[in-house]
Short mmCIF file of C-alpha atoms in Angstrom, two decimals:
data_model
loop_
_atom_site.label_atom_id
_atom_site.label_comp_id
_atom_site.label_asym_id
_atom_site.label_seq_id
_atom_site.Cartn_x
_atom_site.Cartn_y
_atom_site.Cartn_z
CA MET A 1 0.00 0.00 0.00
CA ARG A 2 1.42 3.35 -1.01
CA LEU A 3 1.67 6.31 1.29
CA ARG A 4 -0.67 9.06 0.09
CA VAL A 5 0.02 12.64 0.97
CA LEU A 6 -1.75 15.86 0.02
CA VAL A 7 0.47 18.91 -0.22
CA SER A 8 -0.95 22.41 -0.67
CA PHE A 9 0.80 25.16 -2.58
CA HIS A 10 -0.21 27.56 0.19
CA TYR A 11 1.86 25.62 2.74
CA HIS A 12 4.49 24.01 0.53
CA ARG A 13 5.47 26.63 -2.03
CA ASP A 14 9.01 26.58 -0.58
CA THR A 15 9.20 22.90 0.33
CA ASP A 16 11.74 20.78 -1.51
CA LEU A 17 9.32 18.05 -2.54
CA ASP A 18 12.13 15.88 -3.98
CA ALA A 19 13.73 15.75 -0.55
CA PHE A 20 10.32 15.32 1.05
CA VAL A 21 9.42 12.29 -1.09
CA SER A 22 12.83 10.67 -0.86
CA GLY A 23 12.78 11.28 2.91
CA LEU A 24 9.70 9.06 3.00
CA GLY A 25 11.42 6.34 1.04
CA GLY A 26 9.99 7.34 -2.37
CA GLY A 27 6.91 5.92 -4.03
CA VAL A 28 4.60 8.48 -2.44
CA ASP A 29 1.21 9.03 -4.10
CA LEU A 30 1.23 12.82 -4.08
CA PHE A 31 -1.91 14.93 -4.45
CA ALA A 32 -1.29 18.63 -4.99
CA ASP A 33 -3.83 21.32 -4.33
CA SER A 34 -3.68 25.07 -4.04
CA GLY A 35 -4.71 25.37 -0.39
CA ALA A 36 -7.10 28.09 -1.54
CA TYR A 37 -9.42 27.72 1.42
CA SER A 38 -6.58 27.94 3.95
CA ALA A 39 -5.17 30.95 2.10
CA TRP A 40 -8.59 32.62 1.95
CA SER A 41 -9.24 32.05 5.66
CA THR A 42 -5.92 33.70 6.56
CA GLY A 43 -6.33 36.59 4.12
CA ALA A 44 -3.56 35.37 1.79
CA GLN A 45 -3.74 35.46 -2.01
CA ILE A 46 -2.65 32.75 -4.42
CA ASP A 47 -1.58 33.72 -7.92
CA VAL A 48 -2.64 31.20 -10.54
CA GLU A 49 0.61 31.64 -12.50
CA ASP A 50 2.69 30.95 -9.39
CA TYR A 51 0.58 27.86 -8.74
CA ALA A 52 1.07 26.67 -12.34
CA THR A 53 4.85 27.12 -12.03
CA TRP A 54 4.87 25.13 -8.78
CA LEU A 55 2.80 22.32 -10.32
CA HIS A 56 5.19 22.14 -13.29
CA ARG A 57 8.25 22.21 -11.07
CA TRP A 58 7.12 19.18 -9.11
CA GLY A 59 5.19 17.55 -11.93
CA HIS A 60 7.45 14.48 -11.88
CA LEU A 61 6.25 13.70 -8.34
CA ILE A 62 2.62 14.74 -8.45
CA GLY A 63 0.02 12.12 -9.29
CA THR A 64 -3.10 14.27 -8.94
CA ARG A 65 -3.42 18.05 -9.07
CA ALA A 66 -6.46 20.17 -8.29
CA ASN A 67 -7.64 23.47 -9.69
CA LEU A 68 -7.07 26.74 -7.86
CA ASP A 69 -10.59 27.42 -6.69
CA VAL A 70 -11.76 30.91 -5.82
CA ILE A 71 -13.98 30.80 -2.75
CA GLY A 72 -17.41 32.20 -3.56
CA ASP A 73 -16.52 32.99 -7.20
CA ARG A 74 -17.57 30.27 -9.61
CA ALA A 75 -16.52 32.25 -12.68
CA GLY A 76 -13.08 32.88 -11.16
CA THR A 77 -12.69 29.17 -10.42
CA ALA A 78 -13.63 28.33 -14.02
CA ARG A 79 -11.14 30.93 -15.30
CA ASN A 80 -8.34 29.35 -13.28
CA GLN A 81 -9.27 25.93 -14.65
CA GLU A 82 -8.86 27.32 -18.17
CA ILE A 83 -5.56 29.01 -17.37
CA LEU A 84 -4.08 25.89 -15.79
CA THR A 85 -5.34 23.70 -18.63
CA GLY A 86 -3.74 26.20 -21.02
CA HIS A 87 -0.47 25.55 -19.21
CA GLY A 88 -0.82 21.87 -20.07
CA LEU A 89 -1.90 20.95 -16.54
CA ASN A 90 -4.67 18.41 -16.25
CA VAL A 91 -6.21 19.70 -13.03
CA LEU A 92 -9.09 18.24 -11.07
CA PRO A 93 -12.07 20.61 -11.18
CA VAL A 94 -13.61 21.53 -7.84
CA PHE A 95 -17.35 21.75 -7.16
CA HIS A 96 -18.30 23.64 -4.02
CA LEU A 97 -21.07 23.18 -1.54
CA GLY A 98 -23.73 25.76 -2.34
CA GLU A 99 -23.11 25.90 -6.09
CA PRO A 100 -25.94 24.88 -8.43
CA PHE A 101 -25.86 21.19 -9.29
CA ARG A 102 -25.82 21.99 -13.02
CA VAL A 103 -22.19 23.10 -12.48
CA LEU A 104 -21.35 19.62 -11.21
CA GLU A 105 -23.25 18.08 -14.12
CA SER A 106 -21.14 19.96 -16.66
CA LEU A 107 -17.90 19.22 -14.74
CA CYS A 108 -18.71 15.50 -14.70
CA GLU A 109 -19.49 15.57 -18.41
CA ALA A 110 -16.05 17.01 -19.16
CA HIS A 111 -13.99 15.19 -16.50
CA ASP A 112 -13.91 11.67 -15.10
CA TYR A 113 -12.60 12.80 -11.67
CA VAL A 114 -14.05 15.80 -9.84
CA ALA A 115 -13.39 17.15 -6.34
CA LEU A 116 -16.03 18.30 -3.86
CA GLY A 117 -14.86 21.29 -1.87
CA GLY A 118 -15.97 23.83 0.68
CA LEU A 119 -17.07 21.13 3.13
CA VAL A 120 -14.71 21.79 6.03
CA PRO A 121 -16.60 24.64 7.78
CA TYR A 122 -19.73 22.47 7.92
CA LEU A 123 -18.17 19.30 9.26
CA ALA A 124 -17.22 20.29 12.81
CA GLY A 125 -18.88 18.75 15.84
CA GLY A 126 -19.03 15.07 14.89
CA LYS A 127 -22.33 13.31 15.52
CA GLY A 128 -23.78 16.34 17.28
CA ASN A 129 -23.60 18.32 14.06
CA SER A 130 -27.11 18.64 12.65
CA ASN A 131 -25.60 19.45 9.25
CA ARG A 132 -24.47 15.86 8.81
CA SER A 133 -27.65 14.46 7.33
CA HIS A 134 -28.02 17.52 5.09
CA LEU A 135 -24.42 17.14 3.92
CA MET A 136 -25.05 13.45 3.35
CA ALA A 137 -28.07 14.26 1.16
CA TRP A 138 -25.91 16.73 -0.79
CA MET A 139 -23.12 14.18 -1.27
CA VAL A 140 -25.58 11.48 -2.35
CA LYS A 141 -26.93 13.81 -5.02
CA ALA A 142 -23.39 14.63 -6.14
CA HIS A 143 -22.67 10.91 -6.50
CA LEU A 144 -25.86 10.30 -8.46
CA ILE A 145 -24.82 13.05 -10.87
CA ALA A 146 -21.25 11.72 -11.13
CA ARG A 147 -22.31 8.10 -11.60
CA LYS A 148 -24.69 9.01 -14.43
CA ARG A 149 -21.76 10.59 -16.27
CA GLY A 150 -19.16 7.98 -15.41
CA ALA A 151 -17.15 10.24 -13.09
CA VAL A 152 -15.74 9.61 -9.61
CA LEU A 153 -15.33 12.07 -6.73
CA HIS A 154 -12.75 13.33 -4.25
CA ALA A 155 -13.85 14.81 -0.90
CA PHE A 156 -11.65 17.70 0.22
CA GLY A 157 -11.06 17.76 3.98
CA CYS A 158 -13.63 15.08 4.73
CA THR A 159 -12.86 11.61 6.06
CA GLY A 160 -15.94 11.12 8.25
CA SER A 161 -16.98 7.47 8.46
CA LEU A 162 -20.65 8.25 7.76
CA PHE A 163 -19.74 9.69 4.37
CA LEU A 164 -16.89 7.42 3.32
CA TRP A 165 -18.38 4.16 4.55
CA ASN A 166 -21.63 4.72 2.69
CA LEU A 167 -20.55 6.57 -0.44
CA PRO A 168 -18.15 5.34 -3.14
CA PHE A 169 -15.71 8.25 -3.09
CA TYR A 170 -12.62 7.56 -5.16
CA SER A 171 -10.50 9.57 -2.74
CA ALA A 172 -10.58 11.89 0.26
CA ASP A 173 -8.12 13.76 2.42
CA SER A 174 -7.87 14.90 5.97
CA SER A 175 -5.41 16.41 8.42
CA SER A 176 -7.27 14.87 11.41
CA TYR A 177 -4.36 12.56 12.18
CA SER A 178 -2.44 15.41 13.76
CA SER A 179 -5.29 16.69 15.94
CA GLY A 180 -4.66 14.22 18.79
CA THR A 181 -1.79 16.22 20.13
CA ARG A 182 -3.97 19.30 20.25
CA PHE A 183 -7.08 17.83 21.83
CA GLY A 184 -5.91 14.80 23.85
CA LYS A 185 -7.64 12.44 21.44
CA VAL A 186 -6.50 9.60 19.29
CA TYR A 187 -8.26 8.12 16.28
CA LEU A 188 -8.52 4.34 15.90
CA TRP A 189 -10.20 2.46 13.06
CA ASP A 190 -12.75 -0.02 14.41
CA GLU A 191 -13.21 -2.46 11.59
CA SER A 192 -16.08 -4.31 13.27
CA ALA A 193 -18.12 -1.15 13.84
CA HIS A 194 -16.96 0.41 10.55
CA LEU A 195 -16.10 3.70 12.14
CA MET A 196 -13.19 5.83 13.17
CA ARG A 197 -13.30 5.99 16.96
CA CYS A 198 -12.10 9.19 18.58
CA ILE A 199 -10.79 8.17 21.98
CA ASP A 200 -9.93 10.43 24.89
CA PHE A 201 -6.64 8.88 25.99
CA ARG A 202 -6.70 10.68 29.33
CA THR A 203 -9.72 8.62 30.47
CA ASN A 204 -8.75 5.19 31.73
CA SER A 205 -12.23 3.68 31.34
CA GLU A 206 -12.22 4.69 27.65
CA MET A 207 -8.75 3.22 27.28
CA ARG A 208 -9.74 -0.06 28.93
CA ARG A 209 -12.84 -0.36 26.75
CA HIS A 210 -10.78 0.04 23.60
CA ALA A 211 -7.57 -1.68 24.76
CA GLY A 212 -7.79 -4.31 22.02
CA LEU A 213 -8.09 -1.63 19.37
CA PHE A 214 -4.94 0.06 20.64
CA ARG A 215 -3.04 -3.22 20.45
CA ARG A 216 -4.25 -3.81 16.91
CA HIS A 217 -2.82 -0.41 16.05
CA GLY A 218 0.55 -1.48 17.39
CA ILE A 219 0.66 0.27 20.75
CA SER A 220 0.25 -0.70 24.36
CA PRO A 221 -2.75 1.14 25.87
CA GLY A 222 -0.96 1.18 29.21
CA ALA A 223 1.85 3.31 27.75
CA ILE A 224 -0.61 5.98 26.66
CA CYS A 225 -2.50 5.96 29.98
CA ASP A 226 0.69 7.06 31.72
CA PRO A 227 0.02 10.62 33.00
CA GLU A 228 3.52 11.50 31.83
CA PHE A 229 2.62 10.61 28.24
CA LEU A 230 2.47 13.69 26.01
CA ASN A 231 3.36 15.96 28.87
CA THR A 232 4.81 19.09 27.30
CA SER A 233 7.27 19.55 30.14
CA ASN A 234 8.88 16.15 29.54
CA ASP A 235 11.93 15.42 27.41
CA HIS A 236 10.07 12.70 25.55
CA TYR A 237 7.16 14.92 24.53
CA ARG A 238 8.34 14.90 20.91
CA VAL A 239 8.65 11.10 20.89
CA ASP A 240 5.17 10.75 22.39
CA ARG A 241 3.69 13.11 19.83
CA THR A 242 5.23 11.10 17.02
CA GLU A 243 3.85 7.90 18.52
CA LEU A 244 0.36 9.35 18.81
CA GLU A 245 0.34 10.65 15.23
CA LYS A 246 1.70 7.35 13.99
CA ILE A 247 -1.23 5.52 15.59
CA THR A 248 -3.75 7.77 13.90
CA LEU A 249 -1.97 7.43 10.56
CA THR A 250 -2.14 3.66 10.98
CA ALA A 251 -5.85 4.02 11.70
CA TYR A 252 -6.41 5.93 8.47
CA ARG A 253 -4.39 3.32 6.55
CA LYS A 254 -6.60 0.59 8.01
CA MET A 255 -9.65 2.65 7.14
CA GLU A 256 -8.45 2.94 3.53
CA GLN A 257 -8.02 -0.84 3.33
CA SER A 258 -11.56 -1.40 4.58
CA LEU A 259 -13.02 1.24 2.27
CA THR A 260 -11.19 -0.04 -0.79
CA LYS A 261 -12.41 -3.54 -0.09
CA ARG A 262 -15.96 -2.27 0.37
CA HIS A 263 -16.28 0.14 -2.55
CA CYS A 264 -13.64 -1.02 -5.07
CA VAL A 265 -13.88 2.25 -6.99
CA PRO A 266 -12.01 1.86 -10.30
CA ALA A 267 -9.25 4.35 -11.02
CA PRO A 268 -10.35 7.12 -13.37
CA GLY A 269 -8.24 7.97 -16.44
CA ASP A 270 -4.54 7.72 -15.75
CA ALA A 271 -4.93 7.70 -11.96
CA GLN A 272 -3.41 4.80 -10.07
CA ASP A 273 -4.91 2.35 -7.57
CA THR A 274 -8.43 1.36 -6.72
CA GLY A 275 -10.38 3.63 -4.36
CA THR A 276 -11.29 4.73 -1.81
CA LYS A 277 -7.88 6.32 -1.30
CA ILE A 278 -7.13 8.40 1.77
CA TYR A 279 -4.57 11.21 1.53
CA PHE A 280 -2.93 12.72 4.60
CA ALA A 281 -2.92 16.48 4.33
CA LEU A 282 0.41 17.84 5.55
CA THR A 283 0.66 21.49 6.41
CA THR A 284 4.42 21.40 7.00
CA ALA A 285 7.27 19.13 6.01
CA SER A 286 9.54 19.43 9.02
CA PRO A 287 11.40 16.31 10.19
CA ALA A 288 9.00 16.14 13.16
CA ASP A 289 6.02 16.05 10.82
CA LEU A 290 7.52 13.38 8.59
CA GLU A 291 8.62 11.09 11.39
CA PRO A 292 5.14 9.64 12.16
CA LEU A 293 4.67 8.90 8.46
CA ARG A 294 8.02 7.16 8.32
CA ARG A 295 7.26 5.16 11.44
CA ALA A 296 3.82 4.09 10.24
CA LEU A 297 5.34 2.92 6.95
CA GLN A 298 8.16 1.05 8.69
CA GLU A 299 5.76 -0.84 10.94
CA GLU A 300 3.51 -1.68 8.03
CA ASN A 301 6.38 -3.16 6.07
CA MET B 1 6.64 -22.88 36.60
CA ILE B 2 4.13 -25.71 36.78
CA SER B 3 4.86 -29.42 36.56
CA PHE B 4 2.47 -31.78 34.83
CA LEU B 5 1.53 -34.75 37.03
CA GLY B 6 -0.95 -36.49 34.75
CA TYR B 7 -4.59 -36.77 33.73
CA LYS B 8 -7.23 -37.81 36.21
CA LYS B 9 -11.00 -37.86 36.47
CA ILE B 10 -11.93 -36.05 39.68
CA PRO B 11 -15.42 -35.84 41.19
CA LEU B 12 -16.91 -32.34 40.91
CA ASP B 13 -17.39 -32.07 44.66
CA GLN B 14 -13.64 -32.48 45.17
CA LEU B 15 -12.78 -29.60 42.82
CA GLU B 16 -12.39 -26.16 44.41
CA THR B 17 -12.93 -23.06 42.31
CA PHE B 18 -9.99 -20.69 42.25
CA PRO B 19 -10.28 -18.21 45.15
CA GLY B 20 -10.71 -14.65 43.84
CA ASN B 21 -10.96 -15.67 40.19
CA PRO B 22 -11.29 -12.28 38.44
CA ASN B 23 -12.93 -13.67 35.32
CA VAL B 24 -16.71 -13.66 35.23
CA GLY B 25 -17.82 -16.26 32.73
CA ASP B 26 -21.20 -16.93 31.14
CA VAL B 27 -22.18 -20.24 32.75
CA PRO B 28 -25.41 -20.81 30.73
CA LYS B 29 -23.49 -20.33 27.46
CA ILE B 30 -20.83 -22.81 28.55
CA LEU B 31 -23.51 -25.29 29.58
CA GLU B 32 -25.14 -24.90 26.16
CA SER B 33 -21.78 -25.67 24.55
CA LEU B 34 -21.23 -28.70 26.83
CA LYS B 35 -24.66 -30.06 25.94
CA SER B 36 -24.13 -29.48 22.24
CA ASN B 37 -20.45 -30.37 21.81
CA GLY B 38 -19.50 -32.27 24.94
CA ALA B 39 -16.54 -31.48 27.21
CA PHE B 40 -13.84 -30.87 24.61
CA ARG B 41 -11.24 -29.50 27.02
CA SER B 42 -9.79 -30.75 30.30
CA LEU B 43 -9.93 -28.60 33.39
CA ILE B 44 -6.54 -27.31 34.50
CA VAL B 45 -6.19 -28.27 38.14
CA ARG B 46 -3.54 -27.69 40.79
CA LYS B 47 -2.88 -30.42 43.33
CA HIS B 48 -1.70 -29.15 46.68
CA ASP B 49 -2.00 -30.66 50.15
CA ASP B 50 -4.33 -33.35 48.77
CA ARG B 51 -6.71 -30.63 47.50
CA TYR B 52 -7.59 -29.87 43.91
CA THR B 53 -8.07 -26.26 42.83
CA VAL B 54 -9.15 -25.34 39.32
CA LEU B 55 -6.70 -22.88 37.79
CA ALA B 56 -8.38 -22.68 34.38
CA GLY B 57 -11.88 -23.83 33.51
CA ASN B 58 -13.65 -22.59 36.64
CA HIS B 59 -16.84 -21.66 34.79
CA THR B 60 -16.80 -24.95 32.90
CA LYS B 61 -16.76 -26.65 36.29
CA LEU B 62 -19.68 -24.44 37.42
CA ALA B 63 -21.59 -25.32 34.22
CA MET B 64 -21.02 -29.00 34.98
CA VAL B 65 -22.36 -28.47 38.50
CA GLU B 66 -25.34 -26.65 36.94
CA HIS B 67 -25.90 -29.65 34.67
CA GLY B 68 -26.01 -31.91 37.70
CA ASN B 69 -25.59 -35.63 38.05
CA GLY B 70 -27.37 -38.06 35.77
CA LYS B 71 -29.52 -37.28 32.77
CA CYS B 72 -30.52 -33.70 32.03
CA GLY B 73 -33.28 -34.53 29.57
CA THR B 74 -31.63 -32.89 26.57
CA GLU B 75 -31.70 -35.18 23.56
CA LEU B 76 -28.17 -36.23 22.54
CA CYS B 77 -26.60 -34.18 25.35
CA GLY B 78 -22.84 -34.00 24.79
CA LEU B 79 -22.30 -34.48 28.51
CA CYS B 80 -24.83 -36.96 29.97
CA GLY B 81 -25.32 -38.67 26.61
CA ASN B 82 -21.62 -39.37 26.59
CA GLY B 83 -21.00 -41.37 29.75
CA TRP B 84 -21.19 -38.45 32.22
CA ASP B 85 -20.22 -39.58 35.71
CA SER B 86 -19.81 -36.13 37.34
CA LYS B 87 -16.06 -36.58 37.16
CA PRO B 88 -14.58 -34.15 34.64
CA ARG B 89 -11.27 -35.00 33.00
CA CYS B 90 -8.57 -32.89 34.60
CA GLU B 91 -4.93 -32.08 33.79
CA ILE B 92 -3.23 -32.14 37.15
CA TYR B 93 -0.31 -29.82 37.86
CA GLU B 94 1.89 -28.98 40.80
CA CYS B 95 3.08 -25.43 41.41
CA ASP B 96 3.64 -22.77 44.05
CA ASP B 97 1.01 -20.20 45.08
CA GLU B 98 2.41 -17.37 42.97
CA THR B 99 2.52 -19.49 39.82
CA ALA B 100 -1.06 -20.63 40.45
CA VAL B 101 -2.22 -17.00 40.51
CA LYS B 102 -0.23 -16.22 37.34
CA VAL B 103 -1.70 -19.17 35.47
CA ASN B 104 -5.22 -18.17 36.47
CA ILE B 105 -4.66 -14.56 35.35
CA ALA B 106 -2.80 -15.45 32.16
CA ASP B 107 -5.48 -17.92 31.11
CA ASN B 108 -7.98 -15.06 30.97
CA ARG B 109 -5.61 -12.31 29.94
CA ILE B 110 -3.78 -13.84 26.97
CA PRO B 111 -6.93 -14.29 24.85
CA GLU B 112 -7.59 -10.57 25.25
CA PHE B 113 -4.60 -9.93 22.99
CA SER B 114 -6.14 -11.75 20.08
CA HIS B 115 -8.85 -10.33 17.88
CA ARG B 116 -11.53 -11.82 15.74
CA ASP B 117 -11.41 -11.87 11.97
CA ASP B 118 -15.11 -11.20 11.35
CA GLU B 119 -14.94 -12.26 7.74
CA SER B 120 -13.47 -15.69 8.51
CA LEU B 121 -15.84 -16.16 11.43
CA GLY B 122 -18.82 -15.26 9.24
CA GLU B 123 -17.75 -17.86 6.67
CA LEU B 124 -17.42 -20.56 9.35
CA LEU B 125 -20.77 -19.71 10.95
CA MET B 126 -22.56 -19.64 7.63
CA GLY B 127 -21.25 -23.12 6.88
CA LEU B 128 -23.04 -24.54 9.95
CA GLU B 129 -26.55 -25.97 9.85
CA ASP B 130 -27.15 -25.18 13.52
CA LEU B 131 -25.36 -22.56 15.62
CA THR B 132 -26.23 -24.11 18.99
CA GLY B 133 -23.11 -24.59 21.08
CA THR B 134 -21.02 -22.00 19.22
CA GLY B 135 -21.99 -19.14 21.53
CA TYR B 136 -23.58 -17.37 18.53
CA SER B 137 -27.25 -17.05 17.65
CA THR B 138 -28.89 -16.58 14.28
CA ASP B 139 -29.37 -12.93 15.26
CA ASP B 140 -25.60 -12.63 15.77
CA LEU B 141 -25.05 -14.19 12.36
CA ARG B 142 -26.60 -11.18 10.67
CA LEU B 143 -23.73 -9.09 12.04
CA PHE B 144 -21.22 -11.14 10.09
CA LEU B 145 -22.97 -11.39 6.77
CA PRO B 146 -21.05 -9.60 4.02
CA GLN B 147 -22.78 -6.28 3.58
CA GLU B 148 -22.87 -4.44 0.30
CA PRO B 149 -22.80 -0.65 0.52
CA PRO B 150 -26.30 0.84 0.23
CA SER B 151 -27.21 1.92 -3.29
CA LEU B 152 -27.24 5.64 -4.04
CA GLU B 153 -30.99 5.35 -4.65
CA GLU B 154 -31.50 3.88 -1.16
CA LEU B 155 -29.38 6.62 0.36
CA SER B 156 -31.27 9.25 -1.60
CA GLU B 157 -34.53 7.91 -0.24
CA GLN B 158 -33.11 7.86 3.29
CA TYR B 159 -31.59 11.34 3.28
CA GLY B 160 -33.92 13.05 0.81
CA ASP B 161 -33.29 15.01 -2.35
CA VAL B 162 -31.51 18.36 -2.24
CA ALA B 163 -32.54 21.20 -4.50
CA ASP B 164 -30.09 23.97 -5.40
CA GLU B 165 -31.85 26.41 -3.13
CA ASP B 166 -31.46 24.01 -0.18
CA ALA B 167 -27.82 23.32 -0.89
CA LEU B 168 -26.57 26.03 1.40
CA VAL B 169 -25.73 24.49 4.74
CA TRP B 170 -25.07 26.64 7.75
CA PRO B 171 -21.47 26.61 8.91
CA VAL B 172 -20.61 25.49 12.42
CA LEU B 173 -18.34 27.58 14.63
CA THR B 174 -16.58 25.63 17.35
CA PHE B 175 -13.97 27.08 19.67
CA ARG B 176 -12.83 26.79 23.27
CA VAL B 177 -12.55 29.74 25.58
CA SER B 178 -11.33 30.22 29.13
CA PRO B 179 -13.93 30.34 31.95
CA THR B 180 -13.26 34.07 32.27
CA VAL B 181 -14.02 34.71 28.61
CA ARG B 182 -17.13 32.54 28.84
CA ASP B 183 -18.35 34.53 31.89
CA HIS B 184 -17.61 37.78 30.09
CA PHE B 185 -19.57 36.55 27.05
CA LEU B 186 -22.54 35.60 29.20
CA GLU B 187 -22.44 38.93 31.02
CA LEU B 188 -22.29 40.96 27.80
CA THR B 189 -25.16 39.02 26.23
CA GLU B 190 -27.56 38.64 29.16
CA ASP B 191 -30.08 40.92 27.39
CA ALA B 192 -30.19 38.72 24.28
CA GLU B 193 -33.67 37.85 23.03
CA ASP B 194 -33.32 34.22 24.09
CA PRO B 195 -30.47 33.89 26.60
CA ALA B 196 -30.94 30.11 26.62
CA ASP B 197 -29.86 30.01 22.98
CA PRO B 198 -26.11 30.60 22.38
CA VAL B 199 -26.86 31.68 18.80
CA SER B 200 -29.22 34.37 20.08
CA ARG B 201 -26.49 35.59 22.44
CA PHE B 202 -23.94 35.58 19.61
CA MET B 203 -26.24 37.55 17.30
CA PHE B 204 -26.87 40.02 20.13
CA LEU B 205 -23.11 40.50 20.50
CA LEU B 206 -22.68 40.98 16.76
CA GLY B 207 -25.46 43.58 16.85
CA LYS B 208 -23.65 45.40 19.65
CA ALA B 209 -20.33 45.24 17.80
CA SER B 210 -21.78 46.65 14.60
CA GLY B 211 -23.47 49.44 16.56
#
C-alpha cells in the first residue's frame, strides 16, 4: 500500500518536494492542491501563475493536481481551470457546496474525476452536528450526478466514516491525524463497527474499553495511559507526539483498506490504484512532521 | 513454573474453584456448549495438600455443576449422553502459590490480545446448519454477513433530495474559551432575546459590535 500525501501550494510553495518524497522512502502518491481555502481564511492570495509554475516544477512527483478554486466565485474558479489547462496541466475541477448542481453536471461531463470542496466549515462537531444528514443528502446527489456521467469524486477535507463508509468516493483527504496532540484524542479504526473511533486517551475507562483496538494499532494502551505521556514539560514529549500521530496514521491506513475492499472504486483515467484512497494532508514538512509517516510505513512493512 | 503430574477424572465435589478468580464467565453459554459439543477441554487443576483447585476452567466446572448428576433430559446431550459420571477430565499440575495466581490470570488475559477476523468467522458460521453450542445465535449471524454498501438510490430515499436552493448548509463555529471569557460573554449578552440560545447571544453580541 502506497503512502498518500496531500500537499498544498499555500503551505508548501518553498518545500523541496524531492527531498520530502525521498525522505519518506519514495513511491509516495502525491496529491497537490492550491490550499485556496486555507489561504482565503488567513487573508492570503494565491496567484494562478505561481501555482502553475509550482505544479510544473514538481510535476514528476505529483500524481493528482487540483484546480485553484476561488472561494465564492464560480466564474473565477472556471477561469483558473482554463488558465491551468492552457499551461498543459490536467487539473481536477472543484465543485463547491452551495453551487448549483448543473455546475457539477457539466464538470462530470467534461472530466472523469471531480473534487467536492468547501465542506470543512460544515463538518465540525461530529455526531452532534445537525448538518451531517443535510451534507449526506448533498453528497448522495453529487454521487448520483457523477455516476450518471461515469465520473468519480474526491472529498476535500472530509474523512468522516458516515460519508466514506456509505458513499463510493474515489478519494478523500484529511489532516485529522495530527489533531490528537492538540485535543488529547486519538483516532482508531474499528473495523467491526466500521467507524473511526475518537478516543480520549486521558480517560482510563475509555482506554480499557478500547484496549484491544490500541493493540491492533501497534501500541500498548498502558503506555498511553501514563500521566507522563504527552506531557509538554517532559523530554520525551516529541517522541510521544510522534507515537500518537503514527497511531492515527495507521488508523487511516486501516480505514483505507476497509473502504477499498468495500467500494472497489475503479481508477479514473490515468490515476493509479483502486479507491477509496485516503490522503494525509500535511501542512508542514519538518522532520518532526515526517517522522510519524516514516514510522507508520516502517511498521507496516 | 508448573509441573504436569498427569490426567485424572476427579469428582466435581472435590474440585475447588480458584479463590478470587477475576474472570466472570457466562455459565449458561458454557452449559449450552457442553450439551451441544461435549466437554472438549480438560480442566486445568492444581494439586496441593491433597486438595484440587481449578486454575483454568472454573466456569466450565460451574456449568457441569449446573448440569447436575445423571440425565438432564436434553436429547443427545454432549455431557450426559456421553458417559457423564460427574467426574470431569482434569490435567493435574503442581506449582507454588504465585505461579497458580499467574496461570489463572494469564489464562484469561492472553486471549484478550487476540482479535476476531469477522470475515473468517462469518464464513465458518454460515457453513453450519445449527449454531447451537457455538456461543452465537442466528441474530448474531446477521452481524457477520457480508454487507454491500447501500445503493445511491437507497441513500437518496433515506436522506432526501436536495434542491439547489437548499444546498446552502449553515457553517458550524466551534472554539474553546477560558472560563473568564465565557463569563464575560454571558455577562455581555444577558439581554439577548433568548439567553438560553447561544446563537441568540452571539447575534446580540454581533449587533452590539456593529453598533
